[in-house]
Tab-separated table of C-alpha atoms in Angstrom:
chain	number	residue	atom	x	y	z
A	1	UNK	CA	0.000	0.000	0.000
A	2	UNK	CA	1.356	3.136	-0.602
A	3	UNK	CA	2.118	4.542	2.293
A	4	UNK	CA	1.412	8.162	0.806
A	5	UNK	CA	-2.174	7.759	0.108
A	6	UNK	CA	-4.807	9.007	2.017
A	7	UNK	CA	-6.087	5.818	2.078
A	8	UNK	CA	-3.100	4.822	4.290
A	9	UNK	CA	-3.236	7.770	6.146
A	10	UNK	CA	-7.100	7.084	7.289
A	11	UNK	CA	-6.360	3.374	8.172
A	12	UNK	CA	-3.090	4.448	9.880
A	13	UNK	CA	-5.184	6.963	11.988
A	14	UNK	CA	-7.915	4.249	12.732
A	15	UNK	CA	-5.698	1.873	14.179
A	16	UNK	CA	-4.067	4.101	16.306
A	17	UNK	CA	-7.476	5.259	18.021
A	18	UNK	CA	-8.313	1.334	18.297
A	19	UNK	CA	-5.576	0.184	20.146
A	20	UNK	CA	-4.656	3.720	21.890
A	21	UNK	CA	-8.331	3.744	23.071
A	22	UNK	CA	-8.030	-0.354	24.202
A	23	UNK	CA	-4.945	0.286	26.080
A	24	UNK	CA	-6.527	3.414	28.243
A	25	UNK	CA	-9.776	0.999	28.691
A	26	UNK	CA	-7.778	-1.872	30.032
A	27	UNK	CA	-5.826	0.756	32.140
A	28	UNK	CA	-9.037	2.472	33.454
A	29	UNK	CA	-10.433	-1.030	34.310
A	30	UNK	CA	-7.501	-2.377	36.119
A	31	UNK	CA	-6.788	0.479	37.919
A	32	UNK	CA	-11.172	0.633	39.074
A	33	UNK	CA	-10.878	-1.519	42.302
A	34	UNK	CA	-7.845	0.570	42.949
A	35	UNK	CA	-9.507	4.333	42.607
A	36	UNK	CA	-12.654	2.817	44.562
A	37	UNK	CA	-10.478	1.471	47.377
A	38	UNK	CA	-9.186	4.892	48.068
A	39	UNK	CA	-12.286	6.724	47.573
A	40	UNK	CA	-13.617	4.279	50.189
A	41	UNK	CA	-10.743	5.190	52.460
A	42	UNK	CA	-11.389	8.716	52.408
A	43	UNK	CA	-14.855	8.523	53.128
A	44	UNK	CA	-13.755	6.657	56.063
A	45	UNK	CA	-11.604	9.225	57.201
A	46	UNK	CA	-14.250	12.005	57.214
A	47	UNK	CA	-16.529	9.624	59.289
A	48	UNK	CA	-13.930	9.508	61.897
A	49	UNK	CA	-13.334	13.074	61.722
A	50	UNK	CA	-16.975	13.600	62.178
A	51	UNK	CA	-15.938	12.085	65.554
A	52	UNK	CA	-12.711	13.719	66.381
A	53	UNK	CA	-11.079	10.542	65.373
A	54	UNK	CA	-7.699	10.956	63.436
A	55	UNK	CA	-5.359	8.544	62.164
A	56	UNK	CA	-2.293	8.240	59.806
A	57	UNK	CA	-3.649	6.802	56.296
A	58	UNK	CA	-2.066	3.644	56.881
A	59	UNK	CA	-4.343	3.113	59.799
A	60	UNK	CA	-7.733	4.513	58.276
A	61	UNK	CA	-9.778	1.182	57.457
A	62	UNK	CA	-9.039	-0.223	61.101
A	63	UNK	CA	-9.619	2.858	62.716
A	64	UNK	CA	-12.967	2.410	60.993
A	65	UNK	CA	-13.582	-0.856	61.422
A	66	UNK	CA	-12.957	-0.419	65.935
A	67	UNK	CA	-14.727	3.001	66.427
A	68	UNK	CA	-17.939	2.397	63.984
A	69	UNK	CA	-19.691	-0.662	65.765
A	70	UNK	CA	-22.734	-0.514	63.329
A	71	UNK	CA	-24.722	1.335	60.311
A	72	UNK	CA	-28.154	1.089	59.250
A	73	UNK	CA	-30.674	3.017	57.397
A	74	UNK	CA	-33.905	5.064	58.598
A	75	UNK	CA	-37.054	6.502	56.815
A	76	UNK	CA	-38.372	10.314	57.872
A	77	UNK	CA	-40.494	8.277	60.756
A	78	UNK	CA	-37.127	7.092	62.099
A	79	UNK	CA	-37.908	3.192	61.193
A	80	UNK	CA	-35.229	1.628	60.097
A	81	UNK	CA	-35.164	0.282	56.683
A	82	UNK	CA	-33.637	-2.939	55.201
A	83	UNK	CA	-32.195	-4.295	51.592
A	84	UNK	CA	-29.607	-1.476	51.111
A	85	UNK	CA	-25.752	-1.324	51.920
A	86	UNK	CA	-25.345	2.004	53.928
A	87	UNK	CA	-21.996	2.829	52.510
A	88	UNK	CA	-22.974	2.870	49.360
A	89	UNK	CA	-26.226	4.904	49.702
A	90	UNK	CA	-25.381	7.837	46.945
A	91	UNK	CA	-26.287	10.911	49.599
A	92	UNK	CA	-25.994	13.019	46.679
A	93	UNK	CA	-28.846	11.533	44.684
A	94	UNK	CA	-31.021	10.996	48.364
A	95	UNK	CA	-30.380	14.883	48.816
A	96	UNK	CA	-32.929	15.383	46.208
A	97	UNK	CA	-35.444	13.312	46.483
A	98	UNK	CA	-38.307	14.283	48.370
A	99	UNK	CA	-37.907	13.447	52.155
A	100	UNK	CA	-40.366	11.143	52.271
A	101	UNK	CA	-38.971	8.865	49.743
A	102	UNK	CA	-35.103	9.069	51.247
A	103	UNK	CA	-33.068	6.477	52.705
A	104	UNK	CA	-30.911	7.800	55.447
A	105	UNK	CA	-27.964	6.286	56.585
A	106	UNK	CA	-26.678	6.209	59.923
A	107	UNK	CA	-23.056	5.097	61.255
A	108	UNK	CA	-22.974	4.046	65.063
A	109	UNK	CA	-19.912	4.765	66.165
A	110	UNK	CA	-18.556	3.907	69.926
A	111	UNK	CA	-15.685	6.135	71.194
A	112	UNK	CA	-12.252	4.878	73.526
A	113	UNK	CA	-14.539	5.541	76.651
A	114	UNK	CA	-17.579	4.476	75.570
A	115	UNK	CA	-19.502	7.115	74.597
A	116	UNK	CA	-21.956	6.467	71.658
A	117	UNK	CA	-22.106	9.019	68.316
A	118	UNK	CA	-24.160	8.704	65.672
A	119	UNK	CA	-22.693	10.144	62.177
A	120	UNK	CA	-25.174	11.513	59.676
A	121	UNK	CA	-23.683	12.076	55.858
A	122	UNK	CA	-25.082	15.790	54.635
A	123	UNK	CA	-24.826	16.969	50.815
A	124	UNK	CA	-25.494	20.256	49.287
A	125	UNK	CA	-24.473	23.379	47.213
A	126	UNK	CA	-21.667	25.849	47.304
A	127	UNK	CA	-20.625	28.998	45.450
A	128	UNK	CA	-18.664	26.915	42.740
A	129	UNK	CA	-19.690	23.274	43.171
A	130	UNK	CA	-20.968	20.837	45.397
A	131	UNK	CA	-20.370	20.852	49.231
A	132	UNK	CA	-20.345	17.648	51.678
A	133	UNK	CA	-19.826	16.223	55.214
A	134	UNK	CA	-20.863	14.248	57.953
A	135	UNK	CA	-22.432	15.535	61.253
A	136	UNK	CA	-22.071	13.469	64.506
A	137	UNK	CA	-24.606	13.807	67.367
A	138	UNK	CA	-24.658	12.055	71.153
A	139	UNK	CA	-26.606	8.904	72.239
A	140	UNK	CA	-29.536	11.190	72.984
A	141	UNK	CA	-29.575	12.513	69.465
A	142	UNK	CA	-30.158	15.974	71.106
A	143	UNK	CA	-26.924	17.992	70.345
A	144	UNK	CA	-24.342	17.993	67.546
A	145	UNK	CA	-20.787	16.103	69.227
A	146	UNK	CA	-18.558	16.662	65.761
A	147	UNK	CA	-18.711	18.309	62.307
A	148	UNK	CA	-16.999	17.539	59.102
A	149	UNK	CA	-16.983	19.504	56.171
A	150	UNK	CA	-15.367	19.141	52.412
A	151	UNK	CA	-15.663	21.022	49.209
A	152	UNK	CA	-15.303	20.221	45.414
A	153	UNK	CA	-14.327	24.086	44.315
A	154	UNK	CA	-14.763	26.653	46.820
A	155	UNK	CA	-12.137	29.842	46.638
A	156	UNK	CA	-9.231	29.288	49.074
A	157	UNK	CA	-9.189	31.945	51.883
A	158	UNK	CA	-12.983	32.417	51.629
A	159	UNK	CA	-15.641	29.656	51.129
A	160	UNK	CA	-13.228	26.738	51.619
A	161	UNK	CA	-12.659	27.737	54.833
A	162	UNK	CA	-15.564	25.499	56.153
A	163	UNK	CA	-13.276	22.416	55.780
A	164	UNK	CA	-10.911	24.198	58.313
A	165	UNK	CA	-11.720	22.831	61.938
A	166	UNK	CA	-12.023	27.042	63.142
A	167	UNK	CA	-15.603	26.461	61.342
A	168	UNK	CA	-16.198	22.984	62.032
A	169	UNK	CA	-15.475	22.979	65.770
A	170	UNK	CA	-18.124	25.700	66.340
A	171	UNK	CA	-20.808	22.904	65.999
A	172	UNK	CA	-19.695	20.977	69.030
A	173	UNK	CA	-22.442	21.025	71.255
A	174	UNK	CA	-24.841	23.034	69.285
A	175	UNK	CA	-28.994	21.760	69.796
A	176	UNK	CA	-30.886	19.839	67.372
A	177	UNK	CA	-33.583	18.709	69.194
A	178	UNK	CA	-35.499	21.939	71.420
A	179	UNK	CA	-38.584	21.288	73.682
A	180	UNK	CA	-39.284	17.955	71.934
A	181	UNK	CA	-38.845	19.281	68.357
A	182	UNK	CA	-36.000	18.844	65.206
A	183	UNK	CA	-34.282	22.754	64.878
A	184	UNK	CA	-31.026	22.895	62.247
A	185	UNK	CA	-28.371	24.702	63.377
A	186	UNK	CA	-28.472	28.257	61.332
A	187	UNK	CA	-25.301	29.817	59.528
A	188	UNK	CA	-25.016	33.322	60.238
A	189	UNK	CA	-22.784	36.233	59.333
A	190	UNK	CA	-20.346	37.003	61.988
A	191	UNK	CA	-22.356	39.798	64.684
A	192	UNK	CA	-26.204	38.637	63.486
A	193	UNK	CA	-28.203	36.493	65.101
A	194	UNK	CA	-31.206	34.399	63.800
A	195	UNK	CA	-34.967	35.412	64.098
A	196	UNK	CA	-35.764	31.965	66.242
A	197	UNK	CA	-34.513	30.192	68.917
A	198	UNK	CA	-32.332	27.753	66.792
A	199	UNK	CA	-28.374	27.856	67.975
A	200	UNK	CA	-26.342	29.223	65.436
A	201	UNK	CA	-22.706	29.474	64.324
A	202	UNK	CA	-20.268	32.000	62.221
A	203	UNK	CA	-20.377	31.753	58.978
A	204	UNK	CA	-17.043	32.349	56.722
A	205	UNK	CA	-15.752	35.984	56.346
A	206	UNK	CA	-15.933	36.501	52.868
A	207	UNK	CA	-17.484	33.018	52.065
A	208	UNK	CA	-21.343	34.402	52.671
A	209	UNK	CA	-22.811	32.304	49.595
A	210	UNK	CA	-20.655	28.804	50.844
A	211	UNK	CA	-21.840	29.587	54.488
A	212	UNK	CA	-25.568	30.070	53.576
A	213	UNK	CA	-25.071	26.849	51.372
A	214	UNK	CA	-23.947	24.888	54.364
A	215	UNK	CA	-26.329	26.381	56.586
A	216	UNK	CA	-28.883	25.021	53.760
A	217	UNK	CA	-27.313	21.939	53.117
A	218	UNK	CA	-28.038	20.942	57.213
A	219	UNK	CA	-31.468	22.019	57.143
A	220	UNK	CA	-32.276	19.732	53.884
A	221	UNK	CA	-30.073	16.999	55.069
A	222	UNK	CA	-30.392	16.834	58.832
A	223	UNK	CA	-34.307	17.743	58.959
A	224	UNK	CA	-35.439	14.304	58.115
A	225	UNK	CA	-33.338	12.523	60.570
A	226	UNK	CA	-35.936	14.303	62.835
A	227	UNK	CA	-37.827	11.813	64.435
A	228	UNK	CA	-35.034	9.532	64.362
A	229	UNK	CA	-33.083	12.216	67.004
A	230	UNK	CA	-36.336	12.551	68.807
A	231	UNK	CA	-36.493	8.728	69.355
A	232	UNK	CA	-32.853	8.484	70.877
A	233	UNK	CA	-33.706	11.309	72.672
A	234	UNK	CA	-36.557	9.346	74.066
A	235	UNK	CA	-34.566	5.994	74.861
């Protein structure tokens, strides 16, 4: 064939996507259980640090495996709700859907002394992308014990702050359960103070749209989990 054709050319070019394209398939595929593995890991991690739990990488999946004793899932009524693996719930998609129809997991998690947690995953919307985390609250369900917080895009120095623990920490101990009754934790600019009785935190100076995102993000996420609190609360 002569190698000057076009003809040539065309076939030339055809094989080269074929086996170019194979190659990054069989890469993509082999390397799958890999990328999964870690993305496991990491969601691990941010469980634990829901919990003030933190551990060299190396030490992640057994840190998991002693400090979270159990998971299950719960509807809006707080029953719990079988057939599903809770780790692999897509908290993203569940953000969505009406509350009604959600599947919520929970993580039970038992601390060095004892103490029980339970670890809620939340999911919402930032200034430039999506915002997630995980929320931990005490056996009672009444008050917040840990916060978590991660970003896809936020601006650094403003709205990524919240994945810095001076915005997490101000969670610890904040009410989620008043008088008998589910209250989110409200996101307010540094000074203000909310209309209600709910408890309230700082949002990010500078980061107003990522603050009111989180602050949104709790009330979609944790509101459901409602009668669930009110039901440790009542144990």
């Amino acid at each position: 064939m002569n190698k000057q054709s076009n003809t040539y050319t065309l076939i030339y070019i055809i094989v080269l996507v074929v086996v170019v394209g194979t190659a990054l398939a069989l890469t993509s595929i082999s390397l799958k259980p890999r990328q999964q593995a870690n993305a496991d890991a990491d969601k691990m991690r941010q469980i634990l640090a829901s919990i003030e739990i933190s551990v060299p990488e190396s030490d992640i999946i057994s840190a998991y495996d002693k400090y979270v004793t159990s998971t299950f899932l719960v509807d809006e009524n707080g029953n719990r709700v079988e057939g599903a693996d809770v780790f692999e719930i897509d908290v993203a998609r569940q953000s969505k859907e009406p509350a009604a129809e959600r599947l919520l997991p929970v993580y039970e998690c038992r601390l060095d002394d004892g103490a029980v947690k339970y670890v809620m995953p939340v999911y919402g919307a930032g200034l430039w992308g999506p915002i997630w985390g995980y929320v931990s609250v005490d056996s009672d369900g009444t008050s917040i014990y840990g916060a978590y917080f991660a970003h896809q895009g936020e601006t650094p120095g403003l709205g990524a702050e919240i994945e810095k623990p001076a915005f997490s920490s101000q969670f610890s101990g904040k009410k989620l359960i008043k008088d008998g009754r589910f209250v989110p934790v409200v996101v307010v600019k540094k000074g203000q103070t909310p209309a209600g009785d709910e408890d309230y935190v700082d949002g990010v100076s500078g980061g107003t749209i990522t603050s009111k995102g989180v602050g949104a993000m709790l009330d979609n996420c944790l509101s459901p989990y409602g009668a669930f609190l009110k039901s440790l609360d009542q144990q």
